[in-house]
PDB file of C-alpha atoms in Angstrom:
ATOM      1  CA  ASN A  25      -0.134   0.185   0.019  1.00 43.00           C
ATOM      2  CA  SER A  26       1.330   3.678  -0.077  1.00 38.00           C
ATOM      3  CA  ASN A  27       2.249   3.568   3.697  1.00 40.00           C
ATOM      4  CA  GLN A  28       4.391   0.586   2.537  1.00 40.00           C
ATOM      5  CA  ASN A  29       6.009   2.464  -0.574  1.00 40.00           C
ATOM      6  CA  ASN A  30       6.474   5.398   1.897  1.00 40.00           C
ATOM      7  CA  ALA A  31       8.627   3.380   4.624  1.00 41.00           C
ATOM      8  CA  ALA A  32      10.347   1.619   1.388  1.00 41.00           C
ATOM      9  CA  ASN A  33      11.395   5.456   0.536  1.00 40.00           C
ATOM     10  CA  ILE A  34      12.600   6.414   3.918  1.00 41.00           C
ATOM     11  CA  PHE A  35      14.367   3.039   4.443  1.00 42.00           C
ATOM     12  CA  PRO A  36      15.805   2.023   0.908  1.00 43.00           C
ATOM     13  CA  PHE A  37      16.345  -1.833   1.623  1.00 44.00           C
ATOM     14  CA  ASP A  38      14.864  -4.771   0.205  1.00 47.00           C
ATOM     15  CA  ASP A  39      10.981  -4.621  -0.180  1.00 50.00           C
ATOM     16  CA  ASP A  40      10.743  -8.139  -0.580  1.00 54.00           C
ATOM     17  CA  PHE A  41      12.872  -9.272   2.434  1.00 56.00           C
ATOM     18  CA  TYR A  42      10.707  -6.610   4.782  1.00 60.00           C
ATOM     19  CA  THR A  43       7.769  -7.611   3.477  1.00 65.00           C
ATOM     20  CA  ALA A  44       8.692 -11.516   3.810  1.00 68.00           C
ATOM     21  CA  PRO A  45       6.097 -13.434   6.288  1.00 66.00           C
ATOM     22  CA  GLY A  46       6.943 -13.918   9.712  1.00 69.00           C
ATOM     23  CA  PRO A  47       4.915 -14.596  13.256  1.00 74.00           C
ATOM     24  CA  LEU A  48       3.221 -11.555  12.221  1.00 70.00           C
ATOM     25  CA  PRO A  49       2.218  -9.878   9.164  1.00 72.00           C
ATOM     26  CA  PRO A  50       4.122  -6.936   8.214  1.00 70.00           C
ATOM     27  CA  ILE A  51       2.411  -4.066  10.192  1.00 70.00           C
ATOM     28  CA  THR A  52       2.022  -0.533   8.869  1.00 71.00           C
ATOM     29  CA  LEU A  53       0.544   1.370  11.895  1.00 69.00           C
ATOM     30  CA  GLY A  54       0.484   5.308  12.373  1.00 67.00           C
ATOM     31  CA  LYS A  55       2.000   5.589   8.916  1.00 70.00           C
ATOM     32  CA  ILE A  56       4.603   3.508  10.118  1.00 72.00           C
ATOM     33  CA  PHE A  57       5.938   0.279   8.856  1.00 74.00           C
ATOM     34  CA  TRP A  58       7.056  -1.449  11.811  1.00 78.00           C
ATOM     35  CA  ARG A  59       9.345  -3.996  10.696  1.00 78.00           C
ATOM     36  CA  PRO A  60      12.312  -1.485   9.267  1.00 77.00           C
ATOM     37  CA  PHE A  61      11.251   1.038  11.912  1.00 79.00           C
ATOM     38  CA  LEU A  62      12.228  -1.108  14.899  1.00 81.00           C
ATOM     39  CA  ASN A  63      15.197  -2.699  13.431  1.00 81.00           C
ATOM     40  CA  ASN A  64      16.478   0.450  12.687  1.00 79.00           C
ATOM     41  CA  MET A  65      16.159   1.862  16.073  1.00 79.00           C
ATOM     42  CA  PHE A  66      17.195  -1.470  17.819  1.00 82.00           C
ATOM     43  CA  TRP A  67      20.564  -1.260  15.695  1.00 80.00           C
ATOM     44  CA  ASN A  68      21.360   2.352  16.098  1.00 75.00           C
ATOM     45  CA  LEU A  69      20.966   1.720  20.114  1.00 72.00           C
ATOM     46  CA  ASN A  70      22.643  -1.426  20.608  1.00 75.00           C
ATOM     47  CA  SER A  71      26.289  -3.072  21.201  1.00 73.00           C
ATOM     48  CA  PHE A  72      27.172  -0.895  24.409  1.00 72.00           C
ATOM     49  CA  ASP A  73      27.820  -4.030  25.941  1.00 71.00           C
ATOM     50  CA  SER A  74      30.717  -4.986  23.063  1.00 72.00           C
ATOM     51  CA  ALA A  75      32.467  -1.972  25.186  1.00 72.00           C
ATOM     52  CA  ALA A  76      33.271  -5.271  27.878  1.00 72.00           C
ATOM     53  CA  SER A  77      35.884  -6.572  25.613  1.00 69.00           C
ATOM     54  CA  PHE A  78      38.107  -3.702  26.921  1.00 70.00           C
ATOM     55  CA  ALA A  79      37.778  -3.799  30.174  1.00 71.00           C
ATOM     56  CA  PRO A  80      40.477  -5.928  30.888  1.00 70.00           C
ATOM     57  CA  GLU A  81      42.572  -3.687  29.371  1.00 72.00           C
ATOM     58  CA  CYS A  82      41.777  -0.414  31.538  1.00 75.00           C
ATOM     59  CA  SER A  83      44.121   0.372  34.270  1.00 76.00           C
ATOM     60  CA  ASN A  84      41.812   0.983  36.856  1.00 77.00           C
ATOM     61  CA  HIS A  85      38.621  -1.198  35.121  1.00 73.00           C
ATOM     62  CA  LYS A  86      36.471  -1.252  38.751  1.00 76.00           C
ATOM     63  CA  THR A  87      36.415   2.871  38.148  1.00 80.00           C
ATOM     64  CA  SER A  88      37.044   3.946  34.706  1.00 81.00           C
ATOM     65  CA  TYR A  89      34.994   1.204  32.947  1.00 78.00           C
ATOM     66  CA  PRO A  90      31.540   1.870  34.421  1.00 80.00           C
ATOM     67  CA  ARG A  91      32.530   5.833  34.206  1.00 84.00           C
ATOM     68  CA  GLY A  92      33.032   5.431  30.293  1.00 82.00           C
ATOM     69  CA  ILE A  93      29.937   3.519  29.952  1.00 81.00           C
ATOM     70  CA  PHE A  94      27.764   6.249  31.452  1.00 85.00           C
ATOM     71  CA  ILE A  95      29.500   9.047  29.586  1.00 87.00           C
ATOM     72  CA  GLY A  96      29.369   7.368  26.285  1.00 82.00           C
ATOM     73  CA  LEU A  97      25.643   6.482  27.068  1.00 82.00           C
ATOM     74  CA  LEU A  98      25.048  10.286  27.682  1.00 89.00           C
ATOM     75  CA  MET A  99      27.019  11.325  24.693  1.00 86.00           C
ATOM     76  CA  THR A 100      25.437   8.960  22.433  1.00 81.00           C
ATOM     77  CA  VAL A 101      21.888  10.112  23.291  1.00 84.00           C
ATOM     78  CA  LEU A 102      22.547  13.992  22.760  1.00 88.00           C
ATOM     79  CA  CYS A 103      24.506  13.224  19.748  1.00 83.00           C
ATOM     80  CA  TYR A 104      21.382  11.999  17.971  1.00 81.00           C
ATOM     81  CA  LEU A 105      18.245  13.714  19.740  1.00 86.00           C
ATOM     82  CA  LEU A 106      20.046  17.397  19.445  1.00 87.00           C
ATOM     83  CA  PRO A 107      20.654  17.245  15.793  1.00 85.00           C
ATOM     84  CA  PHE A 108      17.254  15.708  14.721  1.00 84.00           C
ATOM     85  CA  LEU A 109      15.282  18.170  17.238  1.00 88.00           C
ATOM     86  CA  VAL A 110      17.049  21.094  15.356  1.00 86.00           C
ATOM     87  CA  ALA A 111      16.422  19.617  12.080  1.00 84.00           C
ATOM     88  CA  THR A 112      12.705  18.722  12.757  1.00 84.00           C
ATOM     89  CA  GLY A 113      12.212  22.283  14.016  1.00 84.00           C
ATOM     90  CA  ALA A 114      14.278  24.530  11.709  1.00 82.00           C
ATOM     91  CA  THR A 115      12.993  22.948   8.327  1.00 81.00           C
ATOM     92  CA  THR A 116       9.706  21.816   6.843  1.00 80.00           C
ATOM     93  CA  SER A 117      11.036  18.281   5.649  1.00 76.00           C
ATOM     94  CA  SER A 118       8.118  15.971   5.184  1.00 75.00           C
ATOM     95  CA  GLN A 119       8.961  12.372   6.172  1.00 70.00           C
ATOM     96  CA  SER A 120       9.632  10.929   2.239  1.00 72.00           C
ATOM     97  CA  ASP A 121      12.508  13.639   2.134  1.00 76.00           C
ATOM     98  CA  TRP A 122      14.551  11.580   4.671  1.00 77.00           C
ATOM     99  CA  ARG A 123      17.089   9.704   2.532  1.00 77.00           C
ATOM    100  CA  ASP A 124      20.583   8.728   3.030  1.00 75.00           C
ATOM    101  CA  GLY A 125      22.874  12.181   3.555  1.00 78.00           C
ATOM    102  CA  HIS A 126      19.376  14.264   4.228  1.00 82.00           C
ATOM    103  CA  LEU A 127      20.702  15.548   7.380  1.00 84.00           C
ATOM    104  CA  GLY A 128      24.116  16.918   5.609  1.00 84.00           C
ATOM    105  CA  ALA A 129      21.323  18.458   3.236  1.00 85.00           C
ATOM    106  CA  ILE A 130      19.687  20.441   6.535  1.00 87.00           C
ATOM    107  CA  ALA A 131      22.853  21.648   7.701  1.00 87.00           C
ATOM    108  CA  MET A 132      23.376  22.611   4.167  1.00 87.00           C
ATOM    109  CA  GLU A 133      20.182  24.661   4.476  1.00 85.00           C
ATOM    110  CA  ILE A 134      20.303  25.994   7.872  1.00 87.00           C
ATOM    111  CA  GLY A 135      24.079  27.327   7.942  1.00 85.00           C
ATOM    112  CA  GLY A 136      25.264  26.994   4.509  1.00 87.00           C
ATOM    113  CA  PRO A 137      27.910  25.110   2.944  1.00 88.00           C
ATOM    114  CA  LEU A 138      30.637  24.982   5.554  1.00 90.00           C
ATOM    115  CA  LEU A 139      27.992  23.492   7.986  1.00 88.00           C
ATOM    116  CA  GLY A 140      26.643  21.315   5.753  1.00 87.00           C
ATOM    117  CA  GLY A 141      30.139  19.928   4.646  1.00 89.00           C
ATOM    118  CA  TRP A 142      31.437  19.545   8.054  1.00 90.00           C
ATOM    119  CA  THR A 143      28.225  17.433   8.948  1.00 88.00           C
ATOM    120  CA  ILE A 144      28.908  15.043   6.425  1.00 89.00           C
ATOM    121  CA  PHE A 145      32.939  15.042   7.396  1.00 92.00           C
ATOM    122  CA  ALA A 146      31.910  14.657  11.010  1.00 89.00           C
ATOM    123  CA  SER A 147      29.312  11.606  10.026  1.00 86.00           C
ATOM    124  CA  GLY A 148      32.143  10.059   8.024  1.00 88.00           C
ATOM    125  CA  ILE A 149      34.542   9.957  10.812  1.00 90.00           C
ATOM    126  CA  SER A 150      31.847   8.624  12.630  1.00 85.00           C
ATOM    127  CA  ASN A 151      31.041   5.698  10.752  1.00 83.00           C
ATOM    128  CA  LEU A 152      34.995   5.079  10.676  1.00 87.00           C
ATOM    129  CA  GLY A 153      35.227   5.088  14.474  1.00 84.00           C
ATOM    130  CA  GLN A 154      32.226   2.746  15.255  1.00 80.00           C
ATOM    131  CA  PHE A 155      33.542   0.422  12.155  1.00 82.00           C
ATOM    132  CA  LEU A 156      37.386   0.653  14.610  1.00 83.00           C
ATOM    133  CA  ALA A 157      35.202   0.071  17.883  1.00 80.00           C
ATOM    134  CA  GLU A 158      33.093  -2.941  16.604  1.00 80.00           C
ATOM    135  CA  MET A 159      36.147  -4.593  14.877  1.00 84.00           C
ATOM    136  CA  SER A 160      38.525  -4.316  18.303  1.00 83.00           C
ATOM    137  CA  SER A 161      35.986  -5.208  20.368  1.00 82.00           C
ATOM    138  CA  ASP A 162      35.004  -8.213  18.633  1.00 84.00           C
ATOM    139  CA  ALA A 163      38.406  -9.127  17.610  1.00 88.00           C
ATOM    140  CA  TYR A 164      38.886  -9.370  21.533  1.00 86.00           C
ATOM    141  CA  LEU A 165      36.081 -11.283  21.548  1.00 84.00           C
ATOM    142  CA  LEU A 166      37.881 -13.903  19.492  1.00 87.00           C
ATOM    143  CA  MET A 167      40.669 -13.845  21.572  1.00 89.00           C
ATOM    144  CA  GLY A 168      38.917 -14.535  24.505  1.00 85.00           C
ATOM    145  CA  MET A 169      36.774 -17.408  22.940  1.00 85.00           C
ATOM    146  CA  ALA A 170      40.324 -18.759  21.607  1.00 88.00           C
ATOM    147  CA  GLU A 171      42.079 -18.677  24.927  1.00 87.00           C
ATOM    148  CA  GLU A 172      39.006 -20.483  26.515  1.00 85.00           C
ATOM    149  CA  GLY A 173      39.425 -23.184  23.952  1.00 84.00           C
ATOM    150  CA  TYR A 174      36.445 -22.803  22.156  1.00 85.00           C
ATOM    151  CA  LEU A 175      38.029 -21.136  18.917  1.00 85.00           C
ATOM    152  CA  PRO A 176      41.944 -21.978  17.485  1.00 85.00           C
ATOM    153  CA  PRO A 177      44.875 -20.576  19.695  1.00 86.00           C
ATOM    154  CA  LEU A 178      46.221 -18.655  16.542  1.00 87.00           C
ATOM    155  CA  LEU A 179      43.241 -16.465  17.319  1.00 87.00           C
ATOM    156  CA  ALA A 180      44.491 -15.760  21.163  1.00 87.00           C
ATOM    157  CA  ARG A 181      47.780 -14.314  20.046  1.00 88.00           C
ATOM    158  CA  ARG A 182      48.680 -10.870  20.226  1.00 88.00           C
ATOM    159  CA  SER A 183      50.761  -8.942  18.273  1.00 86.00           C
ATOM    160  CA  LYS A 184      54.110  -6.919  19.693  1.00 85.00           C
ATOM    161  CA  PHE A 185      51.367  -3.831  20.350  1.00 85.00           C
ATOM    162  CA  GLY A 186      49.343  -6.419  22.456  1.00 84.00           C
ATOM    163  CA  THR A 187      46.573  -5.971  20.211  1.00 84.00           C
ATOM    164  CA  PRO A 188      44.539  -9.370  18.539  1.00 88.00           C
ATOM    165  CA  ALA A 189      45.803  -9.140  15.207  1.00 87.00           C
ATOM    166  CA  TYR A 190      44.582 -12.277  13.930  1.00 89.00           C
ATOM    167  CA  GLY A 191      40.947 -11.730  15.047  1.00 89.00           C
ATOM    168  CA  ILE A 192      41.119  -8.199  13.467  1.00 89.00           C
ATOM    169  CA  LEU A 193      41.990  -9.924  10.323  1.00 90.00           C
ATOM    170  CA  VAL A 194      39.486 -12.450  10.756  1.00 89.00           C
ATOM    171  CA  GLY A 195      36.785  -9.514  11.549  1.00 85.00           C
ATOM    172  CA  THR A 196      37.841  -7.808   8.372  1.00 85.00           C
ATOM    173  CA  VAL A 197      37.311 -10.784   6.230  1.00 88.00           C
ATOM    174  CA  VAL A 198      33.569 -11.401   7.226  1.00 85.00           C
ATOM    175  CA  VAL A 199      32.606  -7.409   6.802  1.00 81.00           C
ATOM    176  CA  ILE A 200      34.263  -7.879   3.205  1.00 83.00           C
ATOM    177  CA  SER A 201      32.603 -10.933   2.493  1.00 82.00           C
ATOM    178  CA  PHE A 202      29.333  -9.632   3.744  1.00 78.00           C
ATOM    179  CA  GLY A 203      29.807  -6.293   1.938  1.00 76.00           C
ATOM    180  CA  TRP A 204      27.736  -7.505  -1.291  1.00 76.00           C
ATOM    181  CA  ALA A 205      24.407  -7.873   1.053  1.00 75.00           C
ATOM    182  CA  ASP A 206      21.581  -5.238   1.161  1.00 75.00           C
ATOM    183  CA  PHE A 207      22.127  -3.259   4.425  1.00 75.00           C
ATOM    184  CA  GLY A 208      18.952  -3.429   5.566  1.00 74.00           C
ATOM    185  CA  VAL A 209      18.990  -6.910   5.282  1.00 78.00           C
ATOM    186  CA  LEU A 210      22.550  -7.291   7.591  1.00 80.00           C
ATOM    187  CA  ILE A 211      20.670  -5.259  10.399  1.00 82.00           C
ATOM    188  CA  GLU A 212      17.775  -7.554  10.727  1.00 82.00           C
ATOM    189  CA  LEU A 213      19.772 -10.502  10.804  1.00 83.00           C
ATOM    190  CA  LEU A 214      22.710  -8.836  13.158  1.00 82.00           C
ATOM    191  CA  ASN A 215      19.939  -7.782  15.373  1.00 86.00           C
ATOM    192  CA  ALA A 216      18.225 -11.247  15.728  1.00 85.00           C
ATOM    193  CA  ASN A 217      21.406 -12.630  16.480  1.00 84.00           C
ATOM    194  CA  TYR A 218      22.761  -9.866  18.966  1.00 86.00           C
ATOM    195  CA  ALA A 219      19.241 -10.447  20.488  1.00 87.00           C
ATOM    196  CA  ILE A 220      20.235 -13.485  21.226  1.00 87.00           C
ATOM    197  CA  SER A 221      23.485 -12.594  22.665  1.00 85.00           C
ATOM    198  CA  LEU A 222      21.443 -10.113  24.889  1.00 88.00           C
ATOM    199  CA  LEU A 223      18.674 -12.666  26.153  1.00 89.00           C
ATOM    200  CA  LEU A 224      21.686 -14.677  27.439  1.00 88.00           C
ATOM    201  CA  GLU A 225      23.515 -11.930  29.161  1.00 88.00           C
ATOM    202  CA  TYR A 226      20.232 -11.137  30.871  1.00 90.00           C
ATOM    203  CA  GLY A 227      19.990 -14.494  32.174  1.00 91.00           C
ATOM    204  CA  ALA A 228      23.350 -14.940  33.560  1.00 90.00           C
ATOM    205  CA  PHE A 229      23.261 -11.237  35.129  1.00 90.00           C
ATOM    206  CA  VAL A 230      20.772 -12.372  36.974  1.00 92.00           C
ATOM    207  CA  TRP A 231      21.699 -16.246  37.148  1.00 92.00           C
ATOM    208  CA  LEU A 232      24.796 -14.726  39.074  1.00 90.00           C
ATOM    209  CA  ARG A 233      23.456 -12.173  41.033  1.00 90.00           C
ATOM    210  CA  VAL A 234      21.162 -14.908  42.752  1.00 89.00           C
ATOM    211  CA  HIS A 235      23.286 -18.073  43.011  1.00 90.00           C
ATOM    212  CA  ARG A 236      26.512 -16.259  42.975  1.00 88.00           C
ATOM    213  CA  LYS A 237      26.724 -13.742  45.650  1.00 84.00           C
ATOM    214  CA  ASP A 238      30.004 -14.294  46.592  1.00 85.00           C
ATOM    215  CA  MET A 239      31.536 -14.324  43.413  1.00 84.00           C
ATOM    216  CA  TYR A 240      34.098 -11.246  42.968  1.00 81.00           C
ATOM    217  CA  ARG A 241      33.148  -8.384  40.771  1.00 78.00           C
ATOM    218  CA  PRO A 242      35.014  -5.273  39.584  1.00 74.00           C
ATOM    219  CA  TYR A 243      31.666  -3.310  39.561  1.00 75.00           C
ATOM    220  CA  ARG A 244      28.416  -4.327  41.153  1.00 80.00           C
ATOM    221  CA  VAL A 245      25.071  -2.579  40.005  1.00 81.00           C
ATOM    222  CA  PRO A 246      24.089  -1.053  43.472  1.00 82.00           C
ATOM    223  CA  ILE A 247      20.485  -2.484  43.353  1.00 85.00           C
ATOM    224  CA  PRO A 248      19.104  -5.419  45.272  1.00 88.00           C
ATOM    225  CA  ASP A 249      18.663  -9.209  43.521  1.00 86.00           C
ATOM    226  CA  TRP A 250      14.928  -8.376  43.024  1.00 88.00           C
ATOM    227  CA  ALA A 251      15.296  -5.398  41.337  1.00 90.00           C
ATOM    228  CA  ALA A 252      17.778  -7.523  38.951  1.00 89.00           C
ATOM    229  CA  VAL A 253      15.136  -9.290  37.199  1.00 90.00           C
ATOM    230  CA  LEU A 254      12.673  -6.270  37.188  1.00 92.00           C
ATOM    231  CA  LEU A 255      15.677  -4.302  35.345  1.00 90.00           C
ATOM    232  CA  VAL A 256      16.141  -6.758  32.533  1.00 91.00           C
ATOM    233  CA  LEU A 257      12.324  -7.161  31.718  1.00 93.00           C
ATOM    234  CA  PRO A 258      11.890  -4.696  29.358  1.00 91.00           C
ATOM    235  CA  PRO A 259      14.448  -5.077  27.137  1.00 88.00           C
ATOM    236  CA  ILE A 260      13.502  -8.677  27.232  1.00 91.00           C
ATOM    237  CA  VAL A 261      10.056  -7.431  25.948  1.00 91.00           C
ATOM    238  CA  GLY A 262      11.328  -5.429  23.361  1.00 87.00           C
ATOM    239  CA  ILE A 263      13.225  -8.226  22.155  1.00 88.00           C
ATOM    240  CA  LEU A 264      10.356 -10.420  22.012  1.00 89.00           C
ATOM    241  CA  ILE A 265       8.639  -7.718  19.588  1.00 86.00           C
ATOM    242  CA  ILE A 266      11.393  -7.455  17.492  1.00 85.00           C
ATOM    243  CA  PHE A 267      11.272 -11.373  17.438  1.00 85.00           C
ATOM    244  CA  LEU A 268       7.800 -11.314  16.708  1.00 84.00           C
ATOM    245  CA  VAL A 269       7.577  -8.749  13.459  1.00 81.00           C
ATOM    246  CA  SER A 270      10.905 -10.444  12.195  1.00 82.00           C
ATOM    247  CA  SER A 271      10.665 -12.871   8.856  1.00 79.00           C
ATOM    248  CA  TRP A 272      10.924 -16.439   8.754  1.00 81.00           C
ATOM    249  CA  TYR A 273      14.186 -15.713   6.878  1.00 81.00           C
ATOM    250  CA  VAL A 274      15.360 -14.148  10.292  1.00 83.00           C
ATOM    251  CA  PHE A 275      14.864 -17.454  12.331  1.00 85.00           C
ATOM    252  CA  GLY A 276      16.217 -19.949   9.878  1.00 87.00           C
ATOM    253  CA  PHE A 277      19.369 -17.504  10.244  1.00 83.00           C
ATOM    254  CA  VAL A 278      19.857 -17.483  13.716  1.00 85.00           C
ATOM    255  CA  GLY A 279      19.029 -21.088  13.802  1.00 87.00           C
ATOM    256  CA  GLY A 280      21.859 -21.747  12.125  1.00 88.00           C
ATOM    257  CA  ALA A 281      24.058 -19.741  13.866  1.00 84.00           C
ATOM    258  CA  MET A 282      22.792 -21.290  17.332  1.00 85.00           C
ATOM    259  CA  GLY A 283      23.506 -24.546  15.678  1.00 88.00           C
ATOM    260  CA  LEU A 284      27.042 -23.381  14.732  1.00 85.00           C
ATOM    261  CA  GLY A 285      27.523 -22.141  18.414  1.00 83.00           C
ATOM    262  CA  VAL A 286      26.211 -25.611  19.988  1.00 87.00           C
ATOM    263  CA  PHE A 287      28.556 -27.335  17.819  1.00 87.00           C
ATOM    264  CA  VAL A 288      31.709 -25.570  18.905  1.00 83.00           C
ATOM    265  CA  TRP A 289      30.869 -25.868  22.473  1.00 83.00           C
ATOM    266  CA  ARG A 290      29.924 -29.580  21.889  1.00 84.00           C
ATOM    267  CA  GLN A 291      33.836 -29.334  20.586  1.00 81.00           C
ATOM    268  CA  LYS A 292      34.938 -27.768  23.216  1.00 81.00           C
ATOM    269  CA  ARG A 293      33.517 -30.060  26.029  1.00 81.00           C
ATOM    270  CA  ARG A 294      34.592 -33.250  23.849  1.00 79.00           C
ATOM    271  CA  GLY A 295      38.234 -31.618  24.182  1.00 74.00           C
ATOM    272  CA  ASP A 296      38.029 -30.923  27.702  1.00 73.00           C
ATOM    273  CA  ARG A 297      37.017 -34.575  28.370  1.00 71.00           C
ATOM    274  CA  SER A 298      39.975 -36.148  26.196  1.00 68.00           C
ATOM    275  CA  GLY A 299      42.470 -33.753  28.447  1.00 63.00           C
ATOM    276  CA  ARG A 300      40.844 -35.155  31.244  1.00 58.00           C
ATOM    277  CA  ARG A 301      41.300 -38.610  30.298  1.00 55.00           C
ATOM    278  CA  SER A 302      44.648 -38.154  28.779  1.00 53.00           C
ATOM    279  CA  VAL A 303      45.676 -36.421  32.998  1.00 48.00           C
ATOM    280  CA  ARG A 304      44.019 -40.003  34.452  1.00 49.00           C
ATOM    281  CA  ASN A 305      46.166 -42.131  32.274  1.00 54.00           C
ATOM    282  CA  ASN A 306      49.386 -40.337  33.283  1.00 53.00           C
ATOM    283  CA  SER A 307      48.492 -40.043  36.909  1.00 48.00           C
ATOM    284  CA  GLY A 308      47.620 -43.893  36.771  1.00 50.00           C
ATOM    285  CA  SER A 309      51.336 -44.629  35.104  1.00 45.00           C
ATOM    286  CA  LEU A 310      52.900 -42.368  37.810  1.00 39.00           C
ATOM    287  CA  SER A 311      50.779 -44.592  41.082  1.00 41.00           C
ATOM    288  CA  ASP A 312      51.938 -47.731  39.592  1.00 43.00           C
ATOM    289  CA  SER A 313      55.639 -46.467  39.873  1.00 42.00           C
ATOM    290  CA  GLY A 314      55.404 -46.354  43.663  1.00 41.00           C
ATOM    291  CA  SER A 315      54.524 -42.510  44.002  1.00 41.00           C
ATOM    292  CA  GLY A 316      50.628 -43.398  45.413  1.00 41.00           C
ATOM    293  CA  GLY A 317      49.077 -41.302  43.029  1.00 40.00           C
ATOM    294  CA  LEU A 318      49.890 -37.649  41.489  1.00 37.00           C
ATOM    295  CA  VAL A 319      53.514 -36.909  42.665  1.00 36.00           C
ATOM    296  CA  ASP A 320      53.617 -32.624  43.518  1.00 36.00           C
ATOM    297  CA  GLY A 321      55.028 -31.872  40.006  1.00 35.00           C
ATOM    298  CA  ASP A 322      52.155 -33.097  38.410  1.00 33.00           C
ATOM    299  CA  MET A 323      49.875 -30.411  40.632  1.00 30.00           C
ATOM    300  CA  ALA A 324      50.670 -28.037  38.058  1.00 32.00           C
ATOM    301  CA  GLY A 325      48.952 -30.322  35.612  1.00 31.00           C
ATOM    302  CA  VAL A 326      45.872 -30.324  37.574  1.00 32.00           C
ATOM    303  CA  ALA A 327      45.229 -26.439  37.934  1.00 33.00           C
ATOM    304  CA  LEU A 328      45.305 -26.259  34.339  1.00 34.00           C
ATOM    305  CA  LEU A 329      42.712 -28.450  33.797  1.00 32.00           C
ATOM    306  CA  PRO A 330      39.675 -27.089  32.142  1.00 35.00           C
ATOM    307  CA  GLU A 331      37.031 -25.356  34.409  1.00 36.00           C
ATOM    308  CA  GLY A 332      39.615 -25.956  37.074  1.00 36.00           C
ATOM    309  CA  GLY A 333      38.388 -29.556  37.550  1.00 34.00           C
ATOM    310  CA  ILE A 334      40.419 -32.086  40.108  1.00 30.00           C
ATOM    311  CA  LEU A 335      40.411 -35.519  39.703  1.00 30.00           C
TER     312      LEU A 335
END
């Protein structure tokens, strides 16, 4: 209908993908096509948790990390809110005028070529910074998974500057390989995977608050346990809404990604069990030689067992 055509002008993405069937039919309410609208809103305000990848790199992560998160949140909200308040209040642009680069056109209309050029330049620097920040955080995530044994140990190596060079290389290859895809399709697919990771994080947050109260935490959210449950309920409801308005293609993509994750996890568990059997065999041969069990020198091997296991 005309509302969906208008939405296609605002969000220049693949129409067939955004009108594909899902748990709910494509919803147009209040002249808003909600599938691309909600996905764009979610995509523009996510990935704050990826900053946790840099927490160990902070000199004092107990204070500097939460302070940086709060400052980053405030700056993000202001950098979104203020320009759009000015843009919508100082111009007569209609909703259909908002295409890629329209904010630069508005800046030129308000302040002339200098302000317009500066807005485009600042947007380019912002996009570059977001790309570098995301690529760096993903590289540290890959390095952490490699250190835990979920990925090849090559990804755990650091360069002479202390950076996860191989993780950065893998991230660059992935970005280039997905460069052919439609931008709107990528947003919806990545949002779905990110939403699953958020559900896992919220579950871990509540479970650790309830069952691991004595666990060391560099920073503890200053709320009681019952409030921790209430804290995660609104974003969980929002994530469920995102999934309800998504297409079945998204569910297939998420299912494949989760299947890959289960496969990697099972391989890690299989490797852990193989390592334990190897240590058992070694300890048995030592006890046969008259040591009566593990000798003192083998206690270092016990300390290195996966998950801190003691035989």
